[in-house]
Coordinates of C-alpha atoms in Angstrom, one line a residue:
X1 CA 0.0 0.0 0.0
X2 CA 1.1 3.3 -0.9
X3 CA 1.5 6.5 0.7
X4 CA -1.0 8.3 -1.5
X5 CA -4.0 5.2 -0.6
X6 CA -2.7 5.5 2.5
X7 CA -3.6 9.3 3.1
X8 CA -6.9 9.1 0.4
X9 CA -7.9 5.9 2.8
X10 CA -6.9 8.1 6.6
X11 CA -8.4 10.6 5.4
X12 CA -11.5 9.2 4.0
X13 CA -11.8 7.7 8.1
X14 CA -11.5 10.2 9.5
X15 CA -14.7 11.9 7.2
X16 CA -16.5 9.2 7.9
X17 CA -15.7 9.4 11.8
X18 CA -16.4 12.9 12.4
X19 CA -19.9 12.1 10.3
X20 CA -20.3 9.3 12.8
X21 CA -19.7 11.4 15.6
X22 CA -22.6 13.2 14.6
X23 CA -25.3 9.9 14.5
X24 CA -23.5 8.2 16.7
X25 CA -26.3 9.2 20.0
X26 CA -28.7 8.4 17.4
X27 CA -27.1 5.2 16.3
X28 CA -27.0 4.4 20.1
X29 CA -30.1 5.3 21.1
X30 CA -31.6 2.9 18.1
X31 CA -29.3 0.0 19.1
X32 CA -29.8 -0.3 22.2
X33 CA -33.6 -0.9 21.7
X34 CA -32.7 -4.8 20.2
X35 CA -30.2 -7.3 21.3
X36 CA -28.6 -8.0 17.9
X37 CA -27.5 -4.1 18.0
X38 CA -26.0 -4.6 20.9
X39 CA -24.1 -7.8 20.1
X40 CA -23.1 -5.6 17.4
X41 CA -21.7 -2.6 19.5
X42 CA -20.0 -5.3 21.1
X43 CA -18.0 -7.2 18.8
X44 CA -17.2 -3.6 17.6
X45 CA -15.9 -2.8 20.4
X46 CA -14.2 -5.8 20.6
X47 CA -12.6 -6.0 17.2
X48 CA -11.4 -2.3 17.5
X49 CA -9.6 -2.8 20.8
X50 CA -8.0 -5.5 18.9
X51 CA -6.9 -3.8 16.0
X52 CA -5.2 -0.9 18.2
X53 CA -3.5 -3.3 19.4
X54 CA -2.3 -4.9 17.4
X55 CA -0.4 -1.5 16.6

């Protein structure tokens, strides 16, 4: 992987992130209401813990 996809892909994250920011009490709030959405949450919890990690 390049620098350039690196960037185009860090930067395309990080759009994404601050749009999720945004939703993210409404993403919550509409989760929480069923189980799979918060099996969900938390295997993405999970996963991302791992992946920092893995740093």
């Amino acid at each position: 992987m390049s620098i350039n996809d690196f960037t185009f892909f860090y930067a395309s994250l990080t759009r994404f992130m601050l749009n999720f920011n945004q939703f993210k009490q409404l993403l919550l709030k509409f989760l929480s209401f069923s189980d799979i959405g918060c099996q969900i949450l938390w295997l993405i919890r999970k996963y991302r813990i791992r992946w920092f990690s893995r740093k």
